[in-house]
Coordinates of C-alpha atoms in Angstrom, one line a residue:
M1 CA -3.1 14.8 2.2
H2 CA -5.8 15.5 4.8
S3 CA -5.3 14.5 8.8
I4 CA -7.1 13.4 11.2
N5 CA -6.3 13.2 15.0
G6 CA -8.2 12.4 18.3
I7 CA -7.1 11.8 21.8
L8 CA -10.0 10.8 24.5
S9 CA -8.9 10.9 28.0
W10 CA -9.2 11.6 31.4
K11 CA -6.1 11.1 32.4
R12 CA -4.3 14.1 30.2
N13 CA -5.8 17.8 29.4
V14 CA -6.9 16.9 26.4
Q15 CA -6.9 20.1 24.4
L16 CA -3.2 20.4 24.9
C17 CA -2.5 17.1 23.9
A18 CA -4.5 17.9 20.5
A19 CA -2.3 20.4 19.9
T20 CA 0.6 19.0 19.7
M21 CA -0.5 16.1 18.1
S22 CA -1.5 18.3 15.1
R23 CA 1.6 20.4 15.1
G24 CA 3.0 16.9 14.9
S25 CA 1.4 17.0 11.4
S26 CA 1.6 20.6 10.5
Q27 CA 4.4 20.2 7.6
H28 CA 2.2 19.4 5.5
Y29 CA -1.5 21.6 6.7
P30 CA -0.7 25.0 6.5
N31 CA -4.1 25.5 7.3
P32 CA -5.6 26.5 10.5
L33 CA -6.7 23.3 12.8
N34 CA -10.1 22.7 13.9
V35 CA -11.5 20.7 17.0
L36 CA -14.7 19.2 18.0
V37 CA -14.5 19.1 22.0
D38 CA -16.3 16.8 23.7
E39 CA -14.7 16.3 27.2
P40 CA -12.8 14.6 27.2
L41 CA -13.1 13.9 23.9
V42 CA -11.0 16.5 21.0
L43 CA -11.3 15.6 17.2
S44 CA -8.7 17.6 15.1
H45 CA -9.2 17.9 11.6
Q46 CA -6.6 19.6 9.2
Q47 CA -5.8 20.0 5.3
P48 CA -3.9 21.8 2.3
E49 CA -5.3 23.9 -0.3
P50 CA -8.2 22.4 -2.3
A51 CA -6.5 22.0 -5.7
G52 CA -8.9 22.6 -8.4
T53 CA -11.9 24.6 -8.0
K54 CA -13.5 22.8 -5.2
T55 CA -13.5 25.1 -2.0
M56 CA -12.5 24.0 1.7
V57 CA -14.8 22.3 4.0
E58 CA -14.6 23.0 7.6
Q59 CA -14.0 20.1 9.9
P60 CA -15.3 18.0 11.8
E61 CA -18.6 19.2 10.2
R62 CA -21.9 18.9 12.5
F63 CA -25.3 17.6 11.8
G64 CA -27.8 17.2 14.8
C65 CA -25.5 15.2 17.0
W66 CA -23.3 13.9 14.6
A67 CA -19.9 15.3 14.1
L68 CA -17.2 14.2 11.4
A69 CA -14.0 14.6 10.5
F70 CA -13.2 12.8 6.6
I71 CA -9.7 12.4 4.7
G72 CA -11.2 10.8 1.5
R73 CA -12.7 11.0 -1.5
I74 CA -16.6 9.2 -2.2
Y75 CA -17.4 8.1 -6.2
N76 CA -20.7 7.3 -6.4
S77 CA -21.9 10.9 -4.2
A78 CA -24.1 12.2 -6.7
E79 CA -26.1 8.0 -6.9
V80 CA -26.5 9.0 -3.1
Q81 CA -27.2 11.9 -2.7
K82 CA -30.3 10.8 -4.6
K83 CA -31.0 8.7 -2.6
L84 CA -30.6 10.7 0.4
I85 CA -32.9 13.7 -0.6
D86 CA -35.3 10.9 -1.6
H87 CA -35.7 10.3 2.4
G88 CA -35.9 14.7 2.6
Y89 CA -32.5 15.1 3.1
T90 CA -31.4 19.0 1.5
F91 CA -27.8 19.6 0.9
E92 CA -26.2 22.7 0.9
A93 CA -23.8 21.9 -1.6
L94 CA -22.5 18.4 -2.4
N95 CA -19.3 17.9 -0.9
D96 CA -18.3 14.1 0.1
V97 CA -18.2 15.1 4.7
E98 CA -21.8 16.5 4.2
L99 CA -22.5 13.5 2.3
V100 CA -21.0 10.9 4.6
L101 CA -23.0 12.7 7.6
K102 CA -25.8 12.4 6.3
A103 CA -25.6 9.4 4.9
W104 CA -24.8 7.7 8.3
D105 CA -27.8 9.8 10.7
C106 CA -30.2 7.9 7.7
W107 CA -28.7 4.9 8.0
G108 CA -25.9 4.4 10.4
E109 CA -23.3 1.9 10.0
E110 CA -25.1 0.1 7.0
C111 CA -24.4 3.5 5.2
L112 CA -20.9 2.2 4.8
H113 CA -21.7 -0.1 1.9
R114 CA -23.6 2.6 0.1
L115 CA -20.2 4.2 -0.5
Q116 CA -17.7 3.6 -3.2
G117 CA -14.7 5.5 -2.9
Q118 CA -11.1 5.6 -0.3
F119 CA -11.9 7.1 3.3
V120 CA -11.2 7.4 6.9
F121 CA -13.1 8.8 9.0
C122 CA -14.7 9.3 12.4
I123 CA -17.7 10.1 13.3
V124 CA -18.8 11.0 16.9
N125 CA -22.4 10.6 18.7
T126 CA -22.2 13.8 20.6
D127 CA -25.6 12.8 22.7
K128 CA -24.5 8.7 23.2
K129 CA -21.1 9.7 23.5
R130 CA -20.2 7.5 21.0
L131 CA -17.2 7.3 18.3
H132 CA -16.6 5.1 15.3
L133 CA -13.2 5.1 13.6
C134 CA -13.8 3.7 10.1
R135 CA -11.6 2.4 7.3
D136 CA -12.6 1.9 3.2
R137 CA -12.7 -1.4 2.0
Y138 CA -9.4 -2.2 0.3
G139 CA -7.3 0.1 2.6
N140 CA -6.1 3.6 0.6
Q141 CA -6.1 5.5 3.5
P142 CA -4.8 4.6 6.8
L143 CA -5.7 5.3 10.6
F144 CA -4.2 4.0 13.7
Y145 CA -5.0 3.8 17.3
S146 CA -3.7 3.1 20.7
H147 CA -5.9 2.0 23.9
I148 CA -3.6 2.2 27.4
E149 CA -5.6 2.4 30.5
K150 CA -8.0 5.1 30.4
E151 CA -7.0 6.9 27.7
L152 CA -8.0 5.9 23.3
L153 CA -4.9 7.9 21.0
F154 CA -6.0 7.9 16.8
S155 CA -4.2 9.7 14.1
S156 CA -3.9 9.2 10.4
H157 CA -0.1 9.6 10.6
L158 CA 1.6 6.8 13.2
R159 CA 4.4 9.2 13.6
T160 CA 2.1 11.5 15.2
L161 CA 0.8 8.5 17.5
V162 CA 4.0 7.8 18.5
Q163 CA 5.3 11.0 19.9
A164 CA 1.9 11.5 21.6
Q165 CA 2.0 8.4 23.7
S166 CA 2.3 9.2 27.8
R167 CA 5.5 7.1 27.3
K168 CA 8.3 6.7 25.3
P169 CA 6.8 3.2 23.0
E170 CA 8.8 0.1 23.0
P171 CA 9.5 -1.5 20.2
D172 CA 7.5 -4.8 19.1
Q173 CA 9.7 -7.3 18.5
D174 CA 7.1 -10.0 16.5
A175 CA 5.9 -7.3 14.4
L176 CA 10.2 -6.2 13.3
A177 CA 10.2 -9.9 12.6
V178 CA 7.9 -9.6 10.7
F179 CA 9.2 -6.7 8.7
L180 CA 12.3 -8.5 8.2
A181 CA 10.7 -11.5 6.8
L182 CA 8.2 -9.3 4.1
H183 CA 9.5 -6.0 4.3
Y184 CA 6.6 -4.5 5.3
V185 CA 4.6 -4.8 8.0
P186 CA 0.8 -6.6 7.7
A187 CA -2.1 -4.3 9.9
P188 CA -3.1 -4.1 12.6
Q189 CA 0.3 -4.6 13.5
T190 CA 3.0 -1.5 13.2
G191 CA 5.7 -2.3 14.7
W192 CA 5.4 -0.3 18.2
K193 CA 3.2 -2.0 21.5
H194 CA 0.0 -1.0 22.4
I195 CA -0.3 0.8 18.8
Q196 CA -2.8 -0.8 16.1
K197 CA -4.0 -0.1 12.6
L198 CA -7.1 -0.4 11.5
R199 CA -7.2 -3.2 9.0
P200 CA -9.2 -2.3 5.7
G201 CA -12.9 -2.6 5.2
H202 CA -12.8 -2.5 9.8
I203 CA -14.9 -0.4 12.0
L204 CA -13.8 0.5 15.4
T205 CA -16.7 1.4 17.9
V206 CA -16.0 3.3 21.4
T207 CA -18.1 4.3 24.4
Y208 CA -17.1 6.9 27.0
T209 CA -19.3 7.6 30.0
E210 CA -18.4 8.5 33.2
E211 CA -14.4 8.3 32.9
R212 CA -15.1 4.6 31.4
L213 CA -14.6 3.7 27.8
Q214 CA -15.9 0.8 26.3
I215 CA -13.5 -0.3 23.1
T216 CA -15.1 -2.9 20.4
E217 CA -12.5 -5.2 18.6
P218 CA -12.5 -4.0 15.0
R219 CA -15.3 -5.9 13.1
A220 CA -15.1 -6.3 9.4
W221 CA -17.9 -4.5 7.4
H222 CA -17.1 -5.8 3.9
R223 CA -16.2 -9.5 2.6
P224 CA -12.7 -9.5 1.3
F225 CA -11.5 -10.4 -1.9
S226 CA -12.6 -14.0 -2.9
P227 CA -11.0 -15.8 -5.8
M228 CA -12.9 -18.5 -7.4
N229 CA -11.4 -20.7 -9.8
T230 CA -15.1 -21.0 -12.1
E231 CA -15.8 -23.0 -15.0
K232 CA -17.1 -20.6 -17.2
G233 CA -14.7 -17.9 -16.1
I234 CA -15.1 -14.3 -17.9
S235 CA -15.4 -12.6 -20.8
L236 CA -12.8 -9.9 -22.5
Q237 CA -16.2 -7.6 -22.5
Q238 CA -16.9 -7.5 -19.2
L239 CA -13.3 -6.8 -18.0
D240 CA -13.6 -4.1 -20.6
T241 CA -16.3 -2.4 -19.4
A242 CA -15.9 -2.7 -15.5
L243 CA -12.5 -1.2 -16.0
S244 CA -14.2 1.9 -18.1
E245 CA -16.8 2.4 -15.6
S246 CA -14.1 2.4 -12.9
V247 CA -12.1 5.2 -14.5
Y248 CA -15.0 6.9 -15.7
R249 CA -15.8 7.0 -11.4
Q250 CA -12.6 7.9 -10.4
M251 CA -12.4 11.0 -12.9
G252 CA -15.6 12.4 -11.8
R253 CA -14.1 15.8 -10.0
D254 CA -13.5 19.0 -10.9
A255 CA -9.1 18.8 -10.3
P256 CA -6.5 18.2 -12.8
I257 CA -6.7 14.8 -13.2
G258 CA -2.9 12.7 -14.3
A259 CA -1.7 9.0 -14.8
F260 CA 1.1 7.2 -13.7
L261 CA 2.4 5.4 -16.3
S262 CA 5.4 2.6 -16.9
G263 CA 4.3 1.4 -20.4
G264 CA 3.5 -1.7 -19.1
V265 CA 0.5 -3.7 -18.9
D266 CA -1.7 -2.1 -15.5
S267 CA -1.0 1.6 -16.4
S268 CA -1.6 1.3 -20.0
L269 CA -4.9 -0.1 -19.7
I270 CA -6.2 2.6 -17.3
C271 CA -4.3 5.5 -18.8
H272 CA -5.6 4.7 -22.1
Y273 CA -9.6 4.3 -20.4
A274 CA -8.3 7.6 -18.9
A275 CA -7.8 9.3 -22.5
Q276 CA -11.2 7.3 -23.9
H277 CA -13.1 9.6 -21.5
R278 CA -11.3 13.0 -22.0
T279 CA -11.1 15.4 -24.5
D280 CA -8.3 17.1 -23.8
P281 CA -4.8 15.4 -23.7
L282 CA -4.5 13.6 -20.4
H283 CA -0.7 14.3 -18.3
T284 CA 1.2 10.8 -18.2
F285 CA 4.1 10.2 -16.2
S286 CA 7.3 7.7 -16.0
I287 CA 10.7 7.7 -14.2
G288 CA 13.6 5.3 -14.9
F289 CA 17.8 6.1 -15.1
V290 CA 20.1 6.8 -17.5
D291 CA 23.0 5.5 -15.5
A292 CA 22.0 1.9 -14.3
G293 CA 21.0 -0.3 -16.9
S294 CA 18.1 -1.3 -19.3
E295 CA 16.3 -3.1 -16.1
Y296 CA 15.8 0.2 -14.3
D297 CA 14.3 2.5 -17.4
E298 CA 11.0 2.2 -18.8
T299 CA 10.2 5.5 -20.2
V300 CA 10.9 4.8 -23.8
H301 CA 7.7 2.2 -23.0
A302 CA 5.9 5.2 -21.4
R303 CA 6.2 7.1 -24.4
R304 CA 5.5 4.9 -26.8
A305 CA 2.4 3.9 -24.9
A306 CA 1.5 8.0 -24.0
E307 CA 1.7 8.5 -28.5
I308 CA -1.2 5.5 -29.4
I309 CA -3.2 7.5 -26.5
G310 CA -2.7 10.5 -27.1
A311 CA -1.2 11.6 -24.0
H312 CA 1.1 14.7 -23.0
H313 CA 3.8 12.6 -21.8
H314 CA 6.1 13.7 -18.8
A315 CA 9.4 11.1 -18.2
V316 CA 11.6 12.2 -15.5
R317 CA 15.0 10.5 -15.8
V318 CA 17.4 10.6 -13.0
E319 CA 21.0 9.4 -12.2
L320 CA 21.5 6.5 -10.2
A321 CA 23.1 10.2 -7.4
G322 CA 19.7 11.3 -7.6
I323 CA 18.4 8.7 -6.1
S324 CA 21.3 8.4 -3.6
D325 CA 20.5 12.6 -2.4
R326 CA 17.4 11.5 -1.5
I327 CA 18.1 8.3 0.0
E328 CA 17.8 10.0 3.8
L329 CA 14.9 12.3 2.8
V330 CA 11.9 9.7 1.6
L331 CA 12.8 7.2 4.5
A332 CA 12.7 10.5 6.8
E333 CA 9.1 10.4 5.5
M334 CA 7.9 7.1 5.9
D335 CA 5.7 7.0 8.7
E336 CA 5.4 3.2 8.2
L337 CA 8.1 0.3 8.1
N338 CA 8.7 -0.2 4.5
A339 CA 11.7 -1.5 2.9
D340 CA 10.2 -1.6 -0.9
T341 CA 13.0 0.0 -2.8
S342 CA 9.8 1.5 -5.3
V343 CA 9.4 3.9 -2.5
F344 CA 12.0 6.3 -4.0
L345 CA 10.5 5.9 -7.8
T346 CA 7.4 6.8 -6.1
H347 CA 8.1 10.0 -4.5
I348 CA 10.4 11.6 -7.4
V349 CA 7.3 10.7 -9.8
C350 CA 4.4 11.9 -7.8
E351 CA 7.3 15.2 -7.1
E352 CA 6.7 15.9 -11.1
A353 CA 3.1 15.3 -11.5
S354 CA 1.9 17.4 -8.4
K355 CA 3.2 20.1 -10.7
H356 CA 0.9 19.6 -13.4
V357 CA -1.7 17.9 -11.6
A358 CA -3.7 17.4 -8.6
V359 CA -4.7 14.0 -9.1
C360 CA -3.1 11.3 -10.2
L361 CA -4.7 7.8 -11.6
S362 CA -2.5 4.4 -10.3
G363 CA -2.2 1.3 -12.4
A364 CA -1.8 -0.5 -8.2
G365 CA -3.5 -3.7 -7.6
G366 CA -3.6 -5.0 -11.2
D367 CA -0.8 -8.0 -10.1
E368 CA -2.7 -8.8 -7.0
L369 CA -6.1 -8.9 -9.0
F370 CA -5.2 -10.9 -11.8
G371 CA -1.5 -12.5 -11.5
G372 CA 1.2 -10.7 -12.5
Y373 CA 3.8 -11.8 -9.6
F374 CA 6.5 -14.1 -10.7
R375 CA 5.7 -16.0 -7.6
H376 CA 2.6 -17.5 -9.3
Q377 CA 3.9 -19.0 -11.4
A378 CA 6.8 -20.4 -8.7
L379 CA 3.8 -21.8 -6.6
L380 CA 2.5 -23.6 -9.9
A381 CA 5.8 -25.4 -10.5
L382 CA 6.2 -26.2 -6.4
K383 CA 4.6 -29.2 -7.4
L384 CA 7.3 -30.0 -9.9
L385 CA 9.8 -28.9 -8.3
Q386 CA 9.1 -31.8 -5.0
K387 CA 9.5 -34.5 -7.7
I388 CA 12.9 -33.2 -8.5
P389 CA 15.3 -35.5 -6.5
K390 CA 17.5 -33.6 -4.5
P391 CA 21.0 -34.0 -5.2
L392 CA 20.5 -33.2 -8.8
I393 CA 18.5 -29.7 -7.4
S394 CA 22.0 -29.3 -5.5
T395 CA 24.4 -30.0 -8.4
V396 CA 22.3 -27.2 -10.9
R397 CA 22.8 -24.9 -7.1
T398 CA 26.4 -25.5 -7.3
I399 CA 26.7 -24.7 -10.5
L400 CA 24.6 -21.7 -10.6
H401 CA 26.1 -20.1 -7.3
P402 CA 29.2 -18.5 -8.6
L403 CA 27.2 -16.9 -11.3
P404 CA 26.2 -13.0 -11.0
Q405 CA 23.5 -12.4 -9.4
N406 CA 22.4 -9.1 -9.3
R407 CA 19.0 -7.6 -10.1
D408 CA 20.9 -4.7 -12.6
H409 CA 21.2 -7.1 -15.3
R410 CA 18.9 -9.4 -16.9
L411 CA 21.4 -13.1 -16.8
G412 CA 21.6 -11.9 -13.3
N413 CA 18.2 -11.6 -12.6
L414 CA 17.3 -15.2 -13.7
V415 CA 20.3 -16.3 -11.7
R416 CA 19.0 -15.3 -9.0
R417 CA 15.4 -15.9 -9.3
L418 CA 16.6 -19.3 -10.0
I419 CA 18.3 -19.8 -6.7
R420 CA 15.7 -18.6 -5.0
F421 CA 13.2 -20.9 -6.6
F422 CA 15.5 -24.1 -6.8
E423 CA 16.0 -23.5 -2.5
Q424 CA 12.2 -24.1 -1.8
R425 CA 13.5 -28.4 -2.4
D426 CA 15.0 -27.7 1.1
H427 CA 11.1 -27.3 2.6
E428 CA 9.7 -30.5 3.1
Q429 CA 6.3 -28.0 3.2
S430 CA 7.1 -25.9 0.8
D431 CA 4.6 -22.7 0.3
F432 CA 3.9 -18.9 -1.1
L433 CA 4.9 -18.2 2.6
T434 CA 8.5 -19.6 1.6
I435 CA 8.4 -17.9 -1.2
V436 CA 7.4 -14.6 -0.1
R437 CA 9.9 -14.6 3.1
Q438 CA 12.5 -12.3 2.4
D439 CA 14.1 -13.0 5.8
R440 CA 16.1 -16.6 5.1
A441 CA 19.6 -14.5 5.7
Y442 CA 18.9 -13.8 9.5
P443 CA 15.9 -16.6 10.0
Q444 CA 12.9 -15.3 12.2
T445 CA 10.1 -16.6 13.9
P446 CA 6.8 -14.2 14.0
S447 CA 3.4 -15.1 15.2
F448 CA 1.8 -13.9 11.3
F449 CA 3.3 -17.5 10.0
Q450 CA 1.8 -19.2 12.1
Q451 CA -0.7 -19.8 9.8
P452 CA -2.2 -22.3 7.3
R453 CA -0.5 -23.2 4.5
I454 CA -0.7 -20.9 1.1
N455 CA -0.7 -23.7 -1.3
T456 CA -3.1 -22.5 -3.6
L457 CA -3.2 -20.0 -6.5
L458 CA -6.6 -18.7 -5.0
K459 CA -5.2 -18.5 -1.2
A460 CA -1.7 -16.6 -2.3
L461 CA -4.1 -14.4 -4.2
E462 CA -6.0 -13.3 -1.3
F463 CA -2.4 -12.8 0.3
D464 CA -1.1 -10.3 -1.9
F465 CA -4.0 -8.3 -2.4
N466 CA -5.0 -8.5 1.6
H467 CA -0.9 -8.2 2.1
F468 CA 1.2 -6.9 -0.6
L469 CA -0.9 -4.3 -1.6
S470 CA -2.7 -2.8 1.3
D471 CA -0.2 -2.8 3.5
N472 CA 2.6 -2.1 1.3
I473 CA 2.1 -0.8 -2.1
L474 CA -1.3 1.3 -0.8
T475 CA 0.8 1.9 2.2
F476 CA 4.0 4.0 0.6
T477 CA 2.4 5.3 -2.7
N478 CA -0.2 7.1 0.0
T479 CA 2.4 8.5 2.1
M480 CA 4.6 9.9 -1.0
A481 CA 1.8 11.6 -2.4
R482 CA 1.0 12.9 0.7
V483 CA 4.3 14.4 1.3
H484 CA 3.4 16.3 -2.3
N485 CA -0.3 17.1 -1.5
L486 CA -1.1 14.5 -4.7
E487 CA -4.5 12.4 -4.8
I488 CA -4.1 9.1 -5.7
C489 CA -7.0 7.4 -7.4
V490 CA -6.5 3.5 -8.6
P491 CA -9.2 2.2 -10.5
F492 CA -8.2 -1.5 -10.0
L493 CA -9.7 -1.3 -6.4
D494 CA -13.1 -1.0 -7.4
T495 CA -16.0 -3.1 -6.3
N496 CA -17.7 -3.8 -9.3
V497 CA -13.9 -4.6 -11.0
I498 CA -12.9 -6.7 -7.9
R499 CA -16.6 -8.9 -8.2
V500 CA -15.6 -9.5 -11.9
A501 CA -11.8 -10.3 -11.6
E502 CA -13.3 -13.0 -8.5
Q503 CA -14.8 -15.2 -11.5
M504 CA -12.1 -15.6 -13.6
R505 CA -10.6 -19.4 -14.6
N506 CA -7.7 -19.7 -13.1
N507 CA -6.2 -20.6 -16.6
Q508 CA -7.4 -16.6 -17.5
R509 CA -4.8 -15.6 -14.6
V510 CA -1.7 -17.8 -14.9
T511 CA -0.4 -20.9 -16.2
L512 CA 3.2 -22.3 -16.1
F513 CA 3.8 -20.0 -19.2
D514 CA 2.1 -16.7 -18.9
K515 CA 1.2 -14.8 -16.0
K516 CA -1.9 -12.1 -16.1
I517 CA -3.6 -13.9 -19.4
L518 CA -6.5 -12.7 -19.7
L519 CA -5.4 -8.4 -18.8
K520 CA -2.3 -8.8 -21.2
Q521 CA -5.4 -9.7 -23.9
L522 CA -7.4 -7.3 -22.8
A523 CA -4.7 -4.9 -23.2
A524 CA -3.7 -5.8 -26.8
R525 CA -6.9 -5.1 -28.1
Y526 CA -5.2 -1.0 -27.5
F527 CA -1.3 -1.4 -28.1
P528 CA 0.9 -3.5 -29.9
R529 CA 0.9 -7.0 -29.3
D530 CA 5.3 -6.1 -28.9
L531 CA 4.8 -3.7 -25.5
I532 CA 2.3 -5.5 -23.7
Y533 CA 3.8 -9.2 -24.0
R534 CA 7.4 -7.7 -23.4
K535 CA 9.6 -8.9 -19.9
K536 CA 7.7 -7.2 -17.0
Q537 CA 10.0 -5.3 -15.6
G538 CA 8.3 -3.9 -12.4
F539 CA 8.8 -0.5 -11.0
A540 CA 12.6 -0.9 -8.0
A541 CA 15.2 1.4 -7.4
P542 CA 18.9 -0.2 -8.0
L543 CA 19.4 -0.4 -4.7
E544 CA 22.2 -3.1 -5.3
V545 CA 24.1 -0.7 -7.4
W546 CA 23.8 1.5 -4.4
L547 CA 24.8 -0.4 -1.6
R548 CA 27.4 -1.3 -3.9
N549 CA 29.1 2.2 -4.3
L550 CA 29.1 2.3 -0.5
P551 CA 32.3 1.8 1.3
R552 CA 32.4 -1.1 4.2
E553 CA 32.6 0.3 7.3
A554 CA 30.0 3.3 6.3
L555 CA 26.8 -0.1 4.7
K556 CA 28.4 -1.7 8.0
K557 CA 27.3 1.6 10.0
R558 CA 23.9 1.6 8.2
C559 CA 23.1 -1.5 9.1
L560 CA 23.9 -2.1 13.2
G561 CA 21.3 0.6 14.7
E562 CA 19.6 -0.2 17.9
A563 CA 16.8 -1.9 15.8
S564 CA 18.2 -3.7 14.3
K565 CA 20.3 -5.6 17.1
L566 CA 17.2 -6.2 18.8
L567 CA 16.9 -9.4 16.2
V568 CA 19.8 -9.9 14.5
S569 CA 23.6 -10.5 16.2
E570 CA 26.3 -7.2 15.0
P571 CA 28.3 -10.7 14.1
A572 CA 25.6 -11.5 11.7
I573 CA 25.2 -8.1 10.2
N574 CA 29.1 -7.6 9.2
Q575 CA 29.2 -11.3 7.8
L576 CA 26.0 -10.4 6.2
V577 CA 27.5 -6.9 4.6
D578 CA 31.4 -9.3 3.7
S579 CA 29.2 -11.7 1.9
F580 CA 27.4 -9.0 -0.3
L581 CA 30.7 -7.2 -1.3
D582 CA 33.0 -10.3 -1.7
D583 CA 31.4 -12.9 -2.5
R584 CA 28.5 -10.5 -4.5
R585 CA 25.7 -12.7 -2.8
D586 CA 22.1 -11.2 -3.6
L587 CA 21.9 -9.5 0.2
S588 CA 20.9 -5.8 -1.1
L589 CA 17.3 -6.3 0.2
Q590 CA 17.9 -8.2 3.5
L591 CA 20.6 -5.4 4.6
F592 CA 18.5 -2.3 3.5
A593 CA 15.8 -4.0 5.7
L594 CA 18.0 -3.2 8.6
I595 CA 18.8 -0.2 7.1
V596 CA 15.2 1.5 7.2
M597 CA 14.7 -0.2 10.4
N598 CA 16.9 1.8 12.1
V599 CA 15.7 5.3 10.4
W600 CA 12.2 4.4 11.3
Y601 CA 13.0 3.1 15.1
Q602 CA 15.2 6.8 15.4
G603 CA 12.7 8.5 14.0
G604 CA 9.8 7.5 15.5
N605 CA 11.9 8.5 19.1

């Protein structure tokens, strides 16, 4: 929602460059630009009109030798302020900017461990000519930077940073190969050479003196998510208390608050606690399609959950044509490479929510913390699969192959998943990464996959938390929310909740027969069992339906572009399109990734 931009250079007119960078972000930030000039550094901050009764805080804010530009929210601000008052600090008003500024003055970098919240910020010591770029523990907010020769640029918007380069940036083919495999780009890569994304829970320190830049390697200031398989596990009461307290902390503000609600386990629990902490009805929001089949419409379940908690529910029901009309618009808004089809639904539901509230609670993180994906079960089943003779597997695949493999039908989706799972038998070294990779139609060899095998549930959960959640889900959710001037809070991403989740037994997470076992038991305390234990639907757009409705040549034209042809040949792309349309092969995600990559590359240039 806010924008931070900065340039540190002896090569260019830094004030002119900073103004240009800020104009690149100005469509979402109508208020005047505020800047700190400390040649050769210029640090700028822009913000939209504040929601609710909050007053605007001018940034960068100064205190002694320190200057701070901050984006985000501190959830334990009252607690931290009290400790600072005990140290002799005074406050004109309790706002997060003044709090962080004085916390850093008091404790230095160690203050990061005391702050609970979601944030990125740049803090500058103008006396010592030193700046620090900091990102929160779990990656709720993004921050990008580039260092080329005697110049450092940084921004909370990737496209702003790309367009501020003194030379046209080159695509990073290794990062593009990762994208084709995962459909997102894990930090620190971004898709562009020499432009990096600061990892969650990391800090970058830069000293600038006598026309010399000294930049340290980004270092971790926070211990990452480290799940264990403990003998004792955790109790329902521990989990119940941790989640309730987290929701309460994140609701503690004076802006209108709502919540996303699909009727699934995660969002229903978050909305239950939110409703418990309010005296008036909670605004909840869901989305579904009227013409794409029941697989893509959870509004009935969402409305039922909303009635149980007494929420004021808003259900957005759209036609498939409504998504088609938004394809170009949404892709143009995406700063980062991302081919998750949930981005379209997120765009629509954020638009609706922004009409009623300023802040929305999200159930993101539940699947990664508690084991909610089919791939977690697939990993457990791999050992059994390796014991089945290959000829038998081949026979089963031959039988399944002619059957429909479409995602918009329950049987077709089951067939698709079975074929995908049985393909793992082709690999003698199958692990979690071979399960999640999406590049089987155009195999890639990025350096990202040159890492130890992930063959345990605990390592799989770590991977999904650190990458699928942070680099994918939080990325596109943050972007779509920013477009609509909406703030997103994620109660599952609370340090206390995460520490509790780390202590679970594996059989409280996932078995071959069920997922999110303990979390479902908790949800069943507050909602009917048939609502909690129904088949998981997920949150995806009916992409395959849209792609199959495109004329063949139009689809090929979208898939063929400057970026896609760097990694996949034109004949190979044409063959993929023909196989998708004629043989009804499950290639919708692979084709969409090519389309996204081409649109992204064109927008960056």
